[in-house]
PDB file of C-alpha atoms in Angstrom:
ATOM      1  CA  UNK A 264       0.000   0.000   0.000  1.00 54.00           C
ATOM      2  CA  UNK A 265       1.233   3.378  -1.187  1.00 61.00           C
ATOM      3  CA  UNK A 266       1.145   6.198   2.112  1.00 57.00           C
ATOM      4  CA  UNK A 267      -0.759   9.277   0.931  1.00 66.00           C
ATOM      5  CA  UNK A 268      -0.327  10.876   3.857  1.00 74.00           C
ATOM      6  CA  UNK A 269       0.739  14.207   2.899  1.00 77.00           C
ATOM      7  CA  UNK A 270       2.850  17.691   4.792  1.00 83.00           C
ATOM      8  CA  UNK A 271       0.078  20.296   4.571  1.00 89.00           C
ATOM      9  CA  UNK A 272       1.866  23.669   4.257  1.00 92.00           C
ATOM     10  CA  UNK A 273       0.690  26.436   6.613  1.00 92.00           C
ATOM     11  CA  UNK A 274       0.242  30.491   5.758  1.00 94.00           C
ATOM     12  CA  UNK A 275       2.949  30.935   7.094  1.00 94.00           C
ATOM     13  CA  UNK A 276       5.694  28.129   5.721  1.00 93.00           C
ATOM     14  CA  UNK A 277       3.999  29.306   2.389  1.00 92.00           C
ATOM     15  CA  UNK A 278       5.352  32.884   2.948  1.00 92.00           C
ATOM     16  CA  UNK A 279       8.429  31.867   4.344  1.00 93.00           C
ATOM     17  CA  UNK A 280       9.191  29.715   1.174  1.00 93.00           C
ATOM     18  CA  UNK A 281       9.146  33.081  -0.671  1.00 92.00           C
ATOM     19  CA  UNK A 282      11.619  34.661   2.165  1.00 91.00           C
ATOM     20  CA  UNK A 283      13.998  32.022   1.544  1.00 94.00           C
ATOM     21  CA  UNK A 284      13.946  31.974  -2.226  1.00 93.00           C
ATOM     22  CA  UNK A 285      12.141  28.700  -2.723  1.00 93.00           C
ATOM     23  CA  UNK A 286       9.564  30.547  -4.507  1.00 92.00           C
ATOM     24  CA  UNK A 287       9.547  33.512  -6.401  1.00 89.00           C
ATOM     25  CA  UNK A 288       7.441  36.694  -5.800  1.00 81.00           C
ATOM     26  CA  UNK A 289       6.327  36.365  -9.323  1.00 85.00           C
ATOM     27  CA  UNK A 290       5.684  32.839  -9.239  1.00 89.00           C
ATOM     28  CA  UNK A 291       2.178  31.536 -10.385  1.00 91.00           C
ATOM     29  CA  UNK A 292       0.672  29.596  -7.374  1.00 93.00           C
ATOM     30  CA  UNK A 293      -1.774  29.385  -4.431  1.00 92.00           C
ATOM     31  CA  UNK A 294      -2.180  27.626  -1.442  1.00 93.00           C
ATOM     32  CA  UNK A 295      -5.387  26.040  -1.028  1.00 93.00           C
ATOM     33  CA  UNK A 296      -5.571  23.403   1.972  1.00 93.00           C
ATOM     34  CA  UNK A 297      -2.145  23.045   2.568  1.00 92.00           C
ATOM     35  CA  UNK A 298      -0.673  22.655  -0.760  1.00 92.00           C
ATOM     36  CA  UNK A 299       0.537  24.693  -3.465  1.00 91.00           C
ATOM     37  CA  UNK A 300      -1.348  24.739  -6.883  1.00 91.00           C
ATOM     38  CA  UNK A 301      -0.135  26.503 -10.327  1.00 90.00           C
ATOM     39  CA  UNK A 302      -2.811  28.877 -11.413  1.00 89.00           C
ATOM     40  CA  UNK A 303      -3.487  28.941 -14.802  1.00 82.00           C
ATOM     41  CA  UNK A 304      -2.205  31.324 -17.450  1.00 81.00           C
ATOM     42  CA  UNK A 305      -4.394  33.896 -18.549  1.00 80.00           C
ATOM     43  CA  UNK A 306      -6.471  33.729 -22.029  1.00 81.00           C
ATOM     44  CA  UNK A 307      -7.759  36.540 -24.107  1.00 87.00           C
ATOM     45  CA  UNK A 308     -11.227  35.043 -22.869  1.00 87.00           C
ATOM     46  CA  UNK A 309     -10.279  35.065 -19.048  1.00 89.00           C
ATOM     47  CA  UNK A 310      -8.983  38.849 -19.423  1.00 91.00           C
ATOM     48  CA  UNK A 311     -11.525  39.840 -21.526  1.00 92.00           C
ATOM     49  CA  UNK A 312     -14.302  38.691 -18.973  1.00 92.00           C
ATOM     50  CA  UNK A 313     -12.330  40.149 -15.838  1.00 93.00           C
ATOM     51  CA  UNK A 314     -12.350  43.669 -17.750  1.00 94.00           C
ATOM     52  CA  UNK A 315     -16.254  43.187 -17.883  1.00 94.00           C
ATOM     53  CA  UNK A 316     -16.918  41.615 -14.759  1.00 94.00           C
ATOM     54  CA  UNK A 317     -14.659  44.962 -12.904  1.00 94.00           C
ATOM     55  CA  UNK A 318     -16.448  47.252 -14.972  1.00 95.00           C
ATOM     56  CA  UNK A 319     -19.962  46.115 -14.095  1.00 96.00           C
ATOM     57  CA  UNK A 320     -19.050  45.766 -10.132  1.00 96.00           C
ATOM     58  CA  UNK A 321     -17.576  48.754  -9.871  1.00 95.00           C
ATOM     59  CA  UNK A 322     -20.841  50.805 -11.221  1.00 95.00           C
ATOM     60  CA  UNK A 323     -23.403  48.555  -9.127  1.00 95.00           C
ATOM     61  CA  UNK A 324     -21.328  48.908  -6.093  1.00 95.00           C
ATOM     62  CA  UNK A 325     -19.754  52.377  -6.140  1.00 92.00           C
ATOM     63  CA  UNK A 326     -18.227  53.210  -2.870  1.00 94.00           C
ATOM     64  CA  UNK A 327     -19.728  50.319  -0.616  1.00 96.00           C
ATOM     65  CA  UNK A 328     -17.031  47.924  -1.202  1.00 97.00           C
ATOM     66  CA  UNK A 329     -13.543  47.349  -2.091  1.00 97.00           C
ATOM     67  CA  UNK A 330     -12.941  45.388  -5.457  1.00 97.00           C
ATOM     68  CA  UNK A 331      -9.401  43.205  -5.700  1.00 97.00           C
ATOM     69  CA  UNK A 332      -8.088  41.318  -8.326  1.00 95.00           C
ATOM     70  CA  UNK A 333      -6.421  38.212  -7.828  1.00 94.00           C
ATOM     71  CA  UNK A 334      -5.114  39.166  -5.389  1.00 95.00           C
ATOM     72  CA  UNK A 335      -4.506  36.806  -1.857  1.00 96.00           C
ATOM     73  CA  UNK A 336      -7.193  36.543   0.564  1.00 98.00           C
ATOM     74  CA  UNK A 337      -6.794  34.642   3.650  1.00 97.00           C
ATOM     75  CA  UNK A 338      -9.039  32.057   5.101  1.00 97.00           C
ATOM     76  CA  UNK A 339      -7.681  29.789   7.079  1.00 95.00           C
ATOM     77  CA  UNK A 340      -3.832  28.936   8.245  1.00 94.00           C
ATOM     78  CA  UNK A 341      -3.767  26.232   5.496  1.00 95.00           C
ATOM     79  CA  UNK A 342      -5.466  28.490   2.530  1.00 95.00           C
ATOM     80  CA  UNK A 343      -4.038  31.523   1.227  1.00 96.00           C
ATOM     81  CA  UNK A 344      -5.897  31.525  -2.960  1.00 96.00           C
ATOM     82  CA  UNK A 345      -5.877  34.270  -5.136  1.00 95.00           C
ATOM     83  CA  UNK A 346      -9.345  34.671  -6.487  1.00 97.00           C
ATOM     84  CA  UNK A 347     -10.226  36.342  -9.893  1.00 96.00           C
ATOM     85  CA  UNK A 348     -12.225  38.746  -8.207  1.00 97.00           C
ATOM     86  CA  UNK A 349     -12.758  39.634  -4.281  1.00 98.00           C
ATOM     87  CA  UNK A 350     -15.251  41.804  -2.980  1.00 98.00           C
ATOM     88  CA  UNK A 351     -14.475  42.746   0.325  1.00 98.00           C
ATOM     89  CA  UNK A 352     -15.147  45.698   2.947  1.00 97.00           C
ATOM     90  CA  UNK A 353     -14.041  48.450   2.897  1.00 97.00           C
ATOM     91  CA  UNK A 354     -10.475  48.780   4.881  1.00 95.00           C
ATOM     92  CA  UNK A 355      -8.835  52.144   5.829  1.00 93.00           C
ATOM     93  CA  UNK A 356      -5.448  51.228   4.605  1.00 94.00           C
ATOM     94  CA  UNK A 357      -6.432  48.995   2.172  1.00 95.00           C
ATOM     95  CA  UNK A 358      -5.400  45.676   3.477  1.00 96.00           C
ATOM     96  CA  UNK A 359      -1.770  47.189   3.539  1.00 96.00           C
ATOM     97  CA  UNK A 360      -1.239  45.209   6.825  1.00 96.00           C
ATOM     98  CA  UNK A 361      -3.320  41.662   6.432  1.00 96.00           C
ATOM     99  CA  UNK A 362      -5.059  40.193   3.519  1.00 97.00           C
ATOM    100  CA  UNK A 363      -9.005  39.698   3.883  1.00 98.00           C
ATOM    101  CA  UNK A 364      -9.986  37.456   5.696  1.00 97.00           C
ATOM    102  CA  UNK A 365     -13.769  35.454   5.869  1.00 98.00           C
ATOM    103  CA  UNK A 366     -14.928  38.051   8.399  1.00 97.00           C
ATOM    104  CA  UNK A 367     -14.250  40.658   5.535  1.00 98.00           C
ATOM    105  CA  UNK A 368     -15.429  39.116   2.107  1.00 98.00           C
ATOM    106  CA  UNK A 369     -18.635  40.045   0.569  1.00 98.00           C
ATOM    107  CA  UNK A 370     -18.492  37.540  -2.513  1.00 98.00           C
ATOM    108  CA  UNK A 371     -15.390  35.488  -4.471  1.00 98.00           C
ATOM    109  CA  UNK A 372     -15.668  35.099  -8.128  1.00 98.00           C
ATOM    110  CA  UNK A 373     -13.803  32.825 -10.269  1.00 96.00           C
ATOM    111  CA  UNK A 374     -13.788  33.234 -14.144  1.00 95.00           C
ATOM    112  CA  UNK A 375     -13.600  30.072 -15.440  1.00 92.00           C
ATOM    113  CA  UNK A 376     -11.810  29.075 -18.878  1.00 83.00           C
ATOM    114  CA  UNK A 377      -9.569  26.737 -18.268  1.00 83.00           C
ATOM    115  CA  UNK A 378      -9.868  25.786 -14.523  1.00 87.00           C
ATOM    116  CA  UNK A 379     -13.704  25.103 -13.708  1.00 91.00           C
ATOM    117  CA  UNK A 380     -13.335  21.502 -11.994  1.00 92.00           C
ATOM    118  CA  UNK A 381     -11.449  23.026  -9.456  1.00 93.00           C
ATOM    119  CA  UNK A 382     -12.837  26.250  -8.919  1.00 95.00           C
ATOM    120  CA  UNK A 383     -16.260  24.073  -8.688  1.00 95.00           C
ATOM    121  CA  UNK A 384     -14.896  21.561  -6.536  1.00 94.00           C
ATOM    122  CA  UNK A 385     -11.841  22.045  -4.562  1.00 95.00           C
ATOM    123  CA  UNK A 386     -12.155  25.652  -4.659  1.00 96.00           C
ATOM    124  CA  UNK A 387     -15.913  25.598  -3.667  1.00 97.00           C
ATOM    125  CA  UNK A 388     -15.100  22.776  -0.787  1.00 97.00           C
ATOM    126  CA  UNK A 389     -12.621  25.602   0.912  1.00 97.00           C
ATOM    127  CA  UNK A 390     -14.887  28.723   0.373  1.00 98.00           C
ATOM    128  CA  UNK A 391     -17.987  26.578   2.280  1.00 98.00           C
ATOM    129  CA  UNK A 392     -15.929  25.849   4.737  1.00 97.00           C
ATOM    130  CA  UNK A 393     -14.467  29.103   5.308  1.00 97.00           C
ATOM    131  CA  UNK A 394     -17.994  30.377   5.586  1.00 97.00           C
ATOM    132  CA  UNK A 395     -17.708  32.450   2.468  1.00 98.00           C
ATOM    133  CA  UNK A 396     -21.577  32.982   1.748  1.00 97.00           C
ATOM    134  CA  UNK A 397     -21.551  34.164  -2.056  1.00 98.00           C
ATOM    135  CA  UNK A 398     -19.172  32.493  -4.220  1.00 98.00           C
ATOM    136  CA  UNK A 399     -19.793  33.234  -8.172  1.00 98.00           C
ATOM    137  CA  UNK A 400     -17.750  30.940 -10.881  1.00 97.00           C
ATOM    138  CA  UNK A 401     -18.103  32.470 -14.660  1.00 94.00           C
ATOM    139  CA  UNK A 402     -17.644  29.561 -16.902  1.00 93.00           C
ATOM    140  CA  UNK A 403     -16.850  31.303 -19.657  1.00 90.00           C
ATOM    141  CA  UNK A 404     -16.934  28.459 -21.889  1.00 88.00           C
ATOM    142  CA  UNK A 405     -20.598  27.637 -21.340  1.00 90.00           C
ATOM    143  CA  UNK A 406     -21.280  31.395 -20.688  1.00 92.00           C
ATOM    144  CA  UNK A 407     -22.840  30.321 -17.613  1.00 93.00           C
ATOM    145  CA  UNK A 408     -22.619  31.704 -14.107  1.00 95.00           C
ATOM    146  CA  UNK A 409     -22.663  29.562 -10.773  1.00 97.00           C
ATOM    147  CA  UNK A 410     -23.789  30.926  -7.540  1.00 98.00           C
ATOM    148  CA  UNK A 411     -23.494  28.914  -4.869  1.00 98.00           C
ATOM    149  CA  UNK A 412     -24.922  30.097  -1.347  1.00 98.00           C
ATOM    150  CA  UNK A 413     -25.379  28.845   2.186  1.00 97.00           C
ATOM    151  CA  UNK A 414     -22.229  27.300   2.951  1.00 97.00           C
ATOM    152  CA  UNK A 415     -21.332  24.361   5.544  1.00 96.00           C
ATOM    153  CA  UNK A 416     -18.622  22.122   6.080  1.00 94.00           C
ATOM    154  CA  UNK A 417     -19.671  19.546   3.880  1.00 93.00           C
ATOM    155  CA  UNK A 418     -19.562  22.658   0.734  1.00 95.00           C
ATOM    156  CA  UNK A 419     -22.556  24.843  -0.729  1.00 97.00           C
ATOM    157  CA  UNK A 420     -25.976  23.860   0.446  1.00 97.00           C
ATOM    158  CA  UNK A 421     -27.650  25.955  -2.776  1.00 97.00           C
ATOM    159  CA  UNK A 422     -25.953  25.607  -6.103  1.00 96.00           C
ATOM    160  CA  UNK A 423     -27.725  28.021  -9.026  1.00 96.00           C
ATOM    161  CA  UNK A 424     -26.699  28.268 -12.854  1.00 96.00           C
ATOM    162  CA  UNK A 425     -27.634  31.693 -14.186  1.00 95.00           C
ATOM    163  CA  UNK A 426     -27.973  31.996 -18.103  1.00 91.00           C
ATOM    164  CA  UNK A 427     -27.822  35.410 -20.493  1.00 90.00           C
ATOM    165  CA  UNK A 428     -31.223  36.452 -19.021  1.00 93.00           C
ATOM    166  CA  UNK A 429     -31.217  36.336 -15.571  1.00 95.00           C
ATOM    167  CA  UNK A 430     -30.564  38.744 -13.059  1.00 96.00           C
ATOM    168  CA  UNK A 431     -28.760  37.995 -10.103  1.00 96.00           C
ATOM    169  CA  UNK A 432     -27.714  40.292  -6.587  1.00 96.00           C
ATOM    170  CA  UNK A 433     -24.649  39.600  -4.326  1.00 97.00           C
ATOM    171  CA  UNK A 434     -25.977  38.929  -1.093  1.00 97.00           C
ATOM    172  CA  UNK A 435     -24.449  41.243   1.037  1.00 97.00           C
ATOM    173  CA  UNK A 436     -25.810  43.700  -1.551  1.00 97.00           C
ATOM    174  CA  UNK A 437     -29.268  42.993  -2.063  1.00 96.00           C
ATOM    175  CA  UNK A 438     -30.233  46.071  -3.775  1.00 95.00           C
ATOM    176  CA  UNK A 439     -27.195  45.560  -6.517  1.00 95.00           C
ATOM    177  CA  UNK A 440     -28.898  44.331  -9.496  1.00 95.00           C
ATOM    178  CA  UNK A 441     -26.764  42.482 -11.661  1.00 95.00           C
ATOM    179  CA  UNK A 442     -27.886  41.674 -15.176  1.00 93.00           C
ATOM    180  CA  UNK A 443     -25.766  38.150 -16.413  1.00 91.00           C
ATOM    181  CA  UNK A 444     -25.975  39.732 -19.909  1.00 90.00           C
ATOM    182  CA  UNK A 445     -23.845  42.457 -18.861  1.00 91.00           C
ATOM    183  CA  UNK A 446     -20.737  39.852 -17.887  1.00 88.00           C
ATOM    184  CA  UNK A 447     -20.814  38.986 -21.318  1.00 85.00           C
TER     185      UNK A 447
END
């Protein structure tokens, strides 16, 4: 029998490994549960969608919340991943000292072109059990969006897919209607 027992990183050895050169500053990865993944490259159709997707947030929302771009957030000692797209609240110094945590995320999106089977699974597992409430994944591929709601620590207890038609309003912004057709 073949031991998968496996070293699960922390925040910290993750950060460290930069320190010490393991990494690079530059380099391509996250760490999600304790171990480090490559993110994928960016297509014309991810980068196209994340140029939508910011300009459509930033008019619904205005000033009520802080839009980041993969960029780290921080949920967990094991889990440090770089979402597309983080809405979080609005911090005086602009996380300059700490990355957002749960406490301080409105809604993770994930644009989805080349990486959907793990933003839908593994990524979805971590967000539930972070108690992330609104996490969005744009498969761009299907032009379909997937909102999934009501986490617990078995994952998402409501799973939606939105089409071209629907409208659909981050929860922590009721009054924010967003129009799919406008994402695409």
């Amino acid at each position: 029998m073949i031991s998968t027992d496996l070293r699960r990183l922390s925040v910290q050895d993750y950060h460290r490994m930069v320190e010490v050169g393991i990494l690079t500053p530059d380099e391509r990865v996250e760490l999600i549960a304790g171990q480090l993944y490559h993110m994928a490259a960016k297509g014309t159709a991810h980068s196209a969608a994340m140029t939508r997707i910011a300009r459509v947030l930033s008019q619904v929302l205005g000033e009520q919340a802080l839009l980041r771009f993969q960029d780290p957030v921080q949920l967990n000692n094991n889990s440090e991943p770089e979402p597309d797209i983080a809405v979080v609240a609005l911090n005086p110094r602009d996380y300059e000292d700490h990355h957002p945590n749960p406490d301080e995320i409105h809604l993770l999106i994930e644009v989805s072109d080349r990486t959907f089977k793990r933003d839908q699974t593994l990524k979805a597992r971590v967000y539930a059990q972070s108690n992330i409430t609104d996490y969005w994944i744009w498969d761009v591929s299907d032009q379909q969006l997937w909102v999934l709601r009501h986490p617990s620590p078995t994952g998402y207890q409501q799973e939606i897919t939105l089409s071209a038609e629907d409208t659909i309003s981050p929860i922590a912004f009721p009054k924010c209607i967003i129009s799919f057709a406008s994402f695409l």
